[in-house]
PDB file of C-alpha atoms in Angstrom:
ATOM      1  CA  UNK A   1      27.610 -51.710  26.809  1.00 45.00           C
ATOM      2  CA  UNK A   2      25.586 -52.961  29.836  1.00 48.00           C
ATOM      3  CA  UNK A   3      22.442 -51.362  30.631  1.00 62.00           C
ATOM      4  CA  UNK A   4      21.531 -50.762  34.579  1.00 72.00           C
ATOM      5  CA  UNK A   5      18.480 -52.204  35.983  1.00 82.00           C
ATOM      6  CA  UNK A   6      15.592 -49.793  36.249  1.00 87.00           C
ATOM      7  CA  UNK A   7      14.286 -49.734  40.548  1.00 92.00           C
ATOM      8  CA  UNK A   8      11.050 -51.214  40.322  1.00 94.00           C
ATOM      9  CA  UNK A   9      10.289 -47.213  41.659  1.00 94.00           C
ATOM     10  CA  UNK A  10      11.692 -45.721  38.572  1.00 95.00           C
ATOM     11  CA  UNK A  11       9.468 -47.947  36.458  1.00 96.00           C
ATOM     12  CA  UNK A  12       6.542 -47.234  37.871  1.00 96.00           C
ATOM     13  CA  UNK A  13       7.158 -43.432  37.820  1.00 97.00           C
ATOM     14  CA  UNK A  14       7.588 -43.999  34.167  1.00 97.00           C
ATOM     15  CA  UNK A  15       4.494 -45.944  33.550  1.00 97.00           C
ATOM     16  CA  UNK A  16       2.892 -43.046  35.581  1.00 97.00           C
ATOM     17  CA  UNK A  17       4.089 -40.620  32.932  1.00 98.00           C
ATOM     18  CA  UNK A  18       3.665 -43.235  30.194  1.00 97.00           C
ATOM     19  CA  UNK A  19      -0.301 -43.569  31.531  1.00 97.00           C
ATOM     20  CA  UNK A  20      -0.703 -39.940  31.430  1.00 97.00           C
ATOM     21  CA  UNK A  21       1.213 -39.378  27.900  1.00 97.00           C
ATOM     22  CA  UNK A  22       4.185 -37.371  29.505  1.00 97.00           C
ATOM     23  CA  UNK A  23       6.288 -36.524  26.154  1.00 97.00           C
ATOM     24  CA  UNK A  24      10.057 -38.673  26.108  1.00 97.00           C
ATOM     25  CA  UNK A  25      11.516 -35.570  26.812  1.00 98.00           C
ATOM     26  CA  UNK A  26       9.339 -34.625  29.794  1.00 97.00           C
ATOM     27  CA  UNK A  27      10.238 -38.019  31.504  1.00 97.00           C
ATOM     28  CA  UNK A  28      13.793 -38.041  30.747  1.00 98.00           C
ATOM     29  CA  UNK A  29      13.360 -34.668  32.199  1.00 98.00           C
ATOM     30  CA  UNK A  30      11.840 -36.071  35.100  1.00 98.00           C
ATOM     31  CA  UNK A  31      13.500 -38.861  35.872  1.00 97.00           C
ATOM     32  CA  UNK A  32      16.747 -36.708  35.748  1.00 97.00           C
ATOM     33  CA  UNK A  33      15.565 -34.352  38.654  1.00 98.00           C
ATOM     34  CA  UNK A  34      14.282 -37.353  40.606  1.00 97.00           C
ATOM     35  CA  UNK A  35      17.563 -38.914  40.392  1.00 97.00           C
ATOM     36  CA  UNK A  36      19.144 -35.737  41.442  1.00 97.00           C
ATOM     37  CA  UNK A  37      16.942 -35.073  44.591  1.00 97.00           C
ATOM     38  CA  UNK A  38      18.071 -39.045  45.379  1.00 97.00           C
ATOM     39  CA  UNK A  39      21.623 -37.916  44.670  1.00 97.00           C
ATOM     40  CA  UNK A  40      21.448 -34.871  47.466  1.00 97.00           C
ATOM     41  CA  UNK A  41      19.857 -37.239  49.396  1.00 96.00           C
ATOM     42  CA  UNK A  42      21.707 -40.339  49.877  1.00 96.00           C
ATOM     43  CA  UNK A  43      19.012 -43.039  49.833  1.00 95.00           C
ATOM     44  CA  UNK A  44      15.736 -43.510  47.976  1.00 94.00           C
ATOM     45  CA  UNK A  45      13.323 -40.169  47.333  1.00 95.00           C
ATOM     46  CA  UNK A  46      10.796 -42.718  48.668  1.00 94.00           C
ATOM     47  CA  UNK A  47      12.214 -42.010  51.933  1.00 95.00           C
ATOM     48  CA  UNK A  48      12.269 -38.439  51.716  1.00 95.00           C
ATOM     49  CA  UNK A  49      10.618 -36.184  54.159  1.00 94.00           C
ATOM     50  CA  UNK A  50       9.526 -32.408  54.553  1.00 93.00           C
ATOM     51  CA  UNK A  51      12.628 -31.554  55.409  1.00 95.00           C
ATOM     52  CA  UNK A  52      14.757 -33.103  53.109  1.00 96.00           C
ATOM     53  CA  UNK A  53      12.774 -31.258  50.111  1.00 95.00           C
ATOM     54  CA  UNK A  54      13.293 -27.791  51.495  1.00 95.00           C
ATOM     55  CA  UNK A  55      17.009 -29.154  51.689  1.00 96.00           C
ATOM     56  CA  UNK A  56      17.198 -29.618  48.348  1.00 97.00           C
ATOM     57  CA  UNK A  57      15.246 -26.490  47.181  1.00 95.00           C
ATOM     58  CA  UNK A  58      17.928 -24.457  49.401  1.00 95.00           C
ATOM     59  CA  UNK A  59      20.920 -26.586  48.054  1.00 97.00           C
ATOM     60  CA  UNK A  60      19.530 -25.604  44.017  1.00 96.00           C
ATOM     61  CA  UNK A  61      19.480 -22.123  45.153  1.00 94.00           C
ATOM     62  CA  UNK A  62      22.494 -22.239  46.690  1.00 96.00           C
ATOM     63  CA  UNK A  63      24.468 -24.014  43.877  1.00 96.00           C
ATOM     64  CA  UNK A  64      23.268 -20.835  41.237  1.00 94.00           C
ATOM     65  CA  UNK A  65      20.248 -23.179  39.896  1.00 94.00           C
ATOM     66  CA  UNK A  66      18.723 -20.914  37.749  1.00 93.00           C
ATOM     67  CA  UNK A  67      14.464 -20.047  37.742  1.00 94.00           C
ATOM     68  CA  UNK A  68      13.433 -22.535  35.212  1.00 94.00           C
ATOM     69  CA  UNK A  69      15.886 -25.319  36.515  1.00 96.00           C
ATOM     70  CA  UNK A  70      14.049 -24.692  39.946  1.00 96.00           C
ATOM     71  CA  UNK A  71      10.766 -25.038  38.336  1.00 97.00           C
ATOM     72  CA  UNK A  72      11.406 -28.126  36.438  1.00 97.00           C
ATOM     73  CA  UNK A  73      12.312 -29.784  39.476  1.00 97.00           C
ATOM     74  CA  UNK A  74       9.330 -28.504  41.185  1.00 97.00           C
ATOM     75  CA  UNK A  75       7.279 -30.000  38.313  1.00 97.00           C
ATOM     76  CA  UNK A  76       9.018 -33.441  38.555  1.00 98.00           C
ATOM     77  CA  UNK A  77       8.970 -33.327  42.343  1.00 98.00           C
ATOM     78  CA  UNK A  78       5.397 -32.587  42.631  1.00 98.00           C
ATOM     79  CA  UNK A  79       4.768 -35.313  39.975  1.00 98.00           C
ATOM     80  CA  UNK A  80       6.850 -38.090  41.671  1.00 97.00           C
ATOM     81  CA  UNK A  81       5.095 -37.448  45.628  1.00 97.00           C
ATOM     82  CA  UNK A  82       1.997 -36.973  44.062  1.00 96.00           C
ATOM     83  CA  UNK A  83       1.288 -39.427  41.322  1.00 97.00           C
ATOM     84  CA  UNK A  84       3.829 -42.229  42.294  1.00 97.00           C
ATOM     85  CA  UNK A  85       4.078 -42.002  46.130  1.00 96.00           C
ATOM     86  CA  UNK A  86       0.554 -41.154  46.559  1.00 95.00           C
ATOM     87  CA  UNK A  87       2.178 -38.289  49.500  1.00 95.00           C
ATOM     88  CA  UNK A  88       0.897 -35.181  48.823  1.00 94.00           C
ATOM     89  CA  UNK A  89       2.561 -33.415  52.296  1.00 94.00           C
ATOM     90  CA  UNK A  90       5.394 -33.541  50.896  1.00 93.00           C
ATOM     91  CA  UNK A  91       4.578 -31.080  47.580  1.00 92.00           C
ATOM     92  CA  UNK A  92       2.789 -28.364  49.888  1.00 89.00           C
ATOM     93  CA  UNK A  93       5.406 -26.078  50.079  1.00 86.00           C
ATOM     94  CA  UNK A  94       6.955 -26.695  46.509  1.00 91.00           C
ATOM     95  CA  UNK A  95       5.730 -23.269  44.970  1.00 92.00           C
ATOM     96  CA  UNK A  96       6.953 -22.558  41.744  1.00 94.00           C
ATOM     97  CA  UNK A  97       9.057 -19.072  40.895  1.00 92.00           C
ATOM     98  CA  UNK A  98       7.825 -16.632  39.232  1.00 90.00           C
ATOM     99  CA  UNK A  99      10.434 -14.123  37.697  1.00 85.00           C
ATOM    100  CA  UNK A 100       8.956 -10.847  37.117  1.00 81.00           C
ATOM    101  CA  UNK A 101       9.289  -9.623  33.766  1.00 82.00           C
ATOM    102  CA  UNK A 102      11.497  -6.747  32.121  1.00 82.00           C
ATOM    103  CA  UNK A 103       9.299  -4.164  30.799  1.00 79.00           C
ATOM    104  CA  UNK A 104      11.095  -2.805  27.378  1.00 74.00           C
ATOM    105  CA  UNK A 105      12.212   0.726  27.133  1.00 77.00           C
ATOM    106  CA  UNK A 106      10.003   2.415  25.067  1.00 77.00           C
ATOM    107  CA  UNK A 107      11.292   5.301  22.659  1.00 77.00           C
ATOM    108  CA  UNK A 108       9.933   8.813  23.053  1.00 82.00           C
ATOM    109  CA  UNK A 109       8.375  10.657  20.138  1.00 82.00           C
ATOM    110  CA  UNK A 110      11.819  12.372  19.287  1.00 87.00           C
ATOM    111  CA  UNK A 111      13.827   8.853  19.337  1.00 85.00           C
ATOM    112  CA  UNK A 112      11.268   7.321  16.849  1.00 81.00           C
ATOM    113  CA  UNK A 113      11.919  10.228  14.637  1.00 84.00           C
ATOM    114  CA  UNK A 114      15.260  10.128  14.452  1.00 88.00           C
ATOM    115  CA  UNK A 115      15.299   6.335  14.407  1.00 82.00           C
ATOM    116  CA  UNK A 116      12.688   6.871  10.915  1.00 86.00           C
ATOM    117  CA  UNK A 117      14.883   9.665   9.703  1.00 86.00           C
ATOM    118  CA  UNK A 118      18.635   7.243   9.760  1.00 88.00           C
ATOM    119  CA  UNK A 119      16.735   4.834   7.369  1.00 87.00           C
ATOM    120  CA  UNK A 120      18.431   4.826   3.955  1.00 90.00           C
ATOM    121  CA  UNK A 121      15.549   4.572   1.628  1.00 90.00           C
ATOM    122  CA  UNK A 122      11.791   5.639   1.878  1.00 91.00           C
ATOM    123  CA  UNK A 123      11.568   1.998   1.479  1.00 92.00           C
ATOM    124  CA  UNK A 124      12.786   1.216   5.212  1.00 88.00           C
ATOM    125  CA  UNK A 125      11.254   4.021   6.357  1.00 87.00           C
ATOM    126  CA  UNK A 126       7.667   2.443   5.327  1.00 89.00           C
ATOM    127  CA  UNK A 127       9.457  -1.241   6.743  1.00 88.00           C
ATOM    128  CA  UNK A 128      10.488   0.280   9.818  1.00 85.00           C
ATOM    129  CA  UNK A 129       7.726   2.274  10.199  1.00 85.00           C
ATOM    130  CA  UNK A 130       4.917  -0.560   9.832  1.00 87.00           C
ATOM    131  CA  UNK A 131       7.450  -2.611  12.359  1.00 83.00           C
ATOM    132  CA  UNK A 132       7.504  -0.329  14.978  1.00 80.00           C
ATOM    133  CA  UNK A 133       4.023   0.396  14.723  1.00 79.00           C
ATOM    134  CA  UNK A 134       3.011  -3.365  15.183  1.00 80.00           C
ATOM    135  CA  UNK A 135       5.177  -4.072  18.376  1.00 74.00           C
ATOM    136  CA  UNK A 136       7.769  -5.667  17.139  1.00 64.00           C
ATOM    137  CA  UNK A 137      10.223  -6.552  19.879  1.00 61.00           C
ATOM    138  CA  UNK A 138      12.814  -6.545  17.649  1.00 54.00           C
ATOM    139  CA  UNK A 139      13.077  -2.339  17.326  1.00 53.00           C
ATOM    140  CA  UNK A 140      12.241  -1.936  20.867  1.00 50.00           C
ATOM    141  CA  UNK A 141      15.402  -0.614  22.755  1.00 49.00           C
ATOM    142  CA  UNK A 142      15.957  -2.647  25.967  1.00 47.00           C
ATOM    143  CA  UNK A 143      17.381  -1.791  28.672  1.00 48.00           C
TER     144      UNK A 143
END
């Protein structure tokens, strides 16, 4: 098996990551949406302008990316024009999602009860009791 030659940009993106103790993962992770932003693009990211990142932004959206896909290739794309371009205008309108969260349902007085009264022992009554008291999200009914 023949390894490809790393683009002397590549490397230095990962010595960028590798100087600022980016976990393996994290720079595979980068690397990966780098590539994929110079996949959309057809050429080198180094190359890329304003334009071209919105592109891709509306192309992830567009293809069903889903929030924390989007946000990991914020991350890496922020990292890349930042750290190893040294362009900053490019990462000022890279804004990360923010998904609002689902509050849970919470039981009424009368649900709890009856929710106590199916346990089968006093046992996991006491259990379930202690559980629900503390928050668990577990015996919270969601929606």
């Amino acid at each position: 098996m023949t390894k490809q030659a790393i683009s002397p940009l590549r490397r230095r993106m990962i010595e960028d990551m590798t100087i600022r103790k980016l976990s393996p993962k994290t720079q595979h992770d980068y690397v990966q949406r780098v590539k994929d932003f110079a996949v959309f693009l057809g050429r080198s990211p180094d190359q890329a302008q304003s334009e071209d990142v919105r592109g891709f932004r509306l192309h992830l959206v567009s293809r069903g990316a889903g929030v924390p896909k989007i946000n990991a290739t914020v991350s890496a794309l922020r990292f890349f024009f930042n750290v190893t371009l040294d362009r900053p205008d490019l990462t000022k309108h890279l804004a990360f999602i923010h998904e609002p969260r689902k509050a849970p349902v919470v039981l009424s007085p009368d649900e709890v009860a009856r929710f106590l009264e199916a346990a089968p022992s006093i046992k996991y009554k006491a259990a379930l009791s202690v559980a629900y008291g503390a928050g668990l999200p577990s015996l919270r009914s969601s929606p």
